[in-house]
């Protein structure tokens, strides 16, 4: 009996798990960066003074 199939399957599972780990981490980082950018934009808008012009 040859262990070639077992070894091939083990390497395939390893590659899939490694790829999934890499991609999920990248997606999570991009999500956090987008959330930080949106938060920064919201804070910048809130910090801006209101320019209400009253005409009398």
CSV table of N, CA and C in Angstrom, one decimal, residues 24-39:
chain,number,residue,atom,x,y,z
A,24,UNK,N,-8.6,35.3,4.6
A,24,UNK,CA,-9.5,35.8,5.6
A,24,UNK,C,-8.9,37.0,6.4
A,25,UNK,N,-7.6,36.8,6.7
A,25,UNK,CA,-6.8,37.9,7.4
A,25,UNK,C,-6.8,39.2,6.5
A,26,UNK,N,-6.6,39.0,5.2
A,26,UNK,CA,-6.5,40.2,4.3
A,26,UNK,C,-7.9,40.9,4.3
A,27,UNK,N,-9.0,40.1,4.2
A,27,UNK,CA,-10.3,40.7,4.2
A,27,UNK,C,-10.6,41.4,5.5
A,28,UNK,N,-10.2,40.8,6.6
A,28,UNK,CA,-10.4,41.5,7.9
A,28,UNK,C,-9.6,42.8,8.1
A,29,UNK,N,-8.4,42.8,7.6
A,29,UNK,CA,-7.6,44.0,7.6
A,29,UNK,C,-8.2,45.1,6.8
A,30,UNK,N,-8.7,44.7,5.6
A,30,UNK,CA,-9.3,45.7,4.7
A,30,UNK,C,-10.6,46.3,5.4
A,31,UNK,N,-11.4,45.4,6.0
A,31,UNK,CA,-12.6,45.9,6.7
A,31,UNK,C,-12.2,46.9,7.8
A,32,UNK,N,-11.2,46.6,8.6
A,32,UNK,CA,-10.8,47.5,9.7
A,32,UNK,C,-10.3,48.8,9.1
A,33,UNK,N,-9.5,48.8,8.1
A,33,UNK,CA,-9.0,50.0,7.4
A,33,UNK,C,-10.2,50.8,6.9
A,34,UNK,N,-11.2,50.2,6.3
A,34,UNK,CA,-12.3,50.9,5.8
A,34,UNK,C,-13.1,51.6,6.9
A,35,UNK,N,-13.3,50.8,8.0
A,35,UNK,CA,-14.0,51.3,9.1
A,35,UNK,C,-13.3,52.5,9.8
A,36,UNK,N,-12.0,52.4,9.8
A,36,UNK,CA,-11.2,53.5,10.4
A,36,UNK,C,-11.3,54.8,9.5
A,37,UNK,N,-11.2,54.6,8.2
A,37,UNK,CA,-11.4,55.7,7.3
A,37,UNK,C,-12.7,56.4,7.4
A,38,UNK,N,-13.8,55.6,7.5
A,38,UNK,CA,-15.1,56.1,7.7
A,38,UNK,C,-15.3,56.8,9.0
A,39,UNK,N,-14.7,56.3,10.1
A,39,UNK,CA,-14.7,56.9,11.4
A,39,UNK,C,-14.0,58.3,11.3
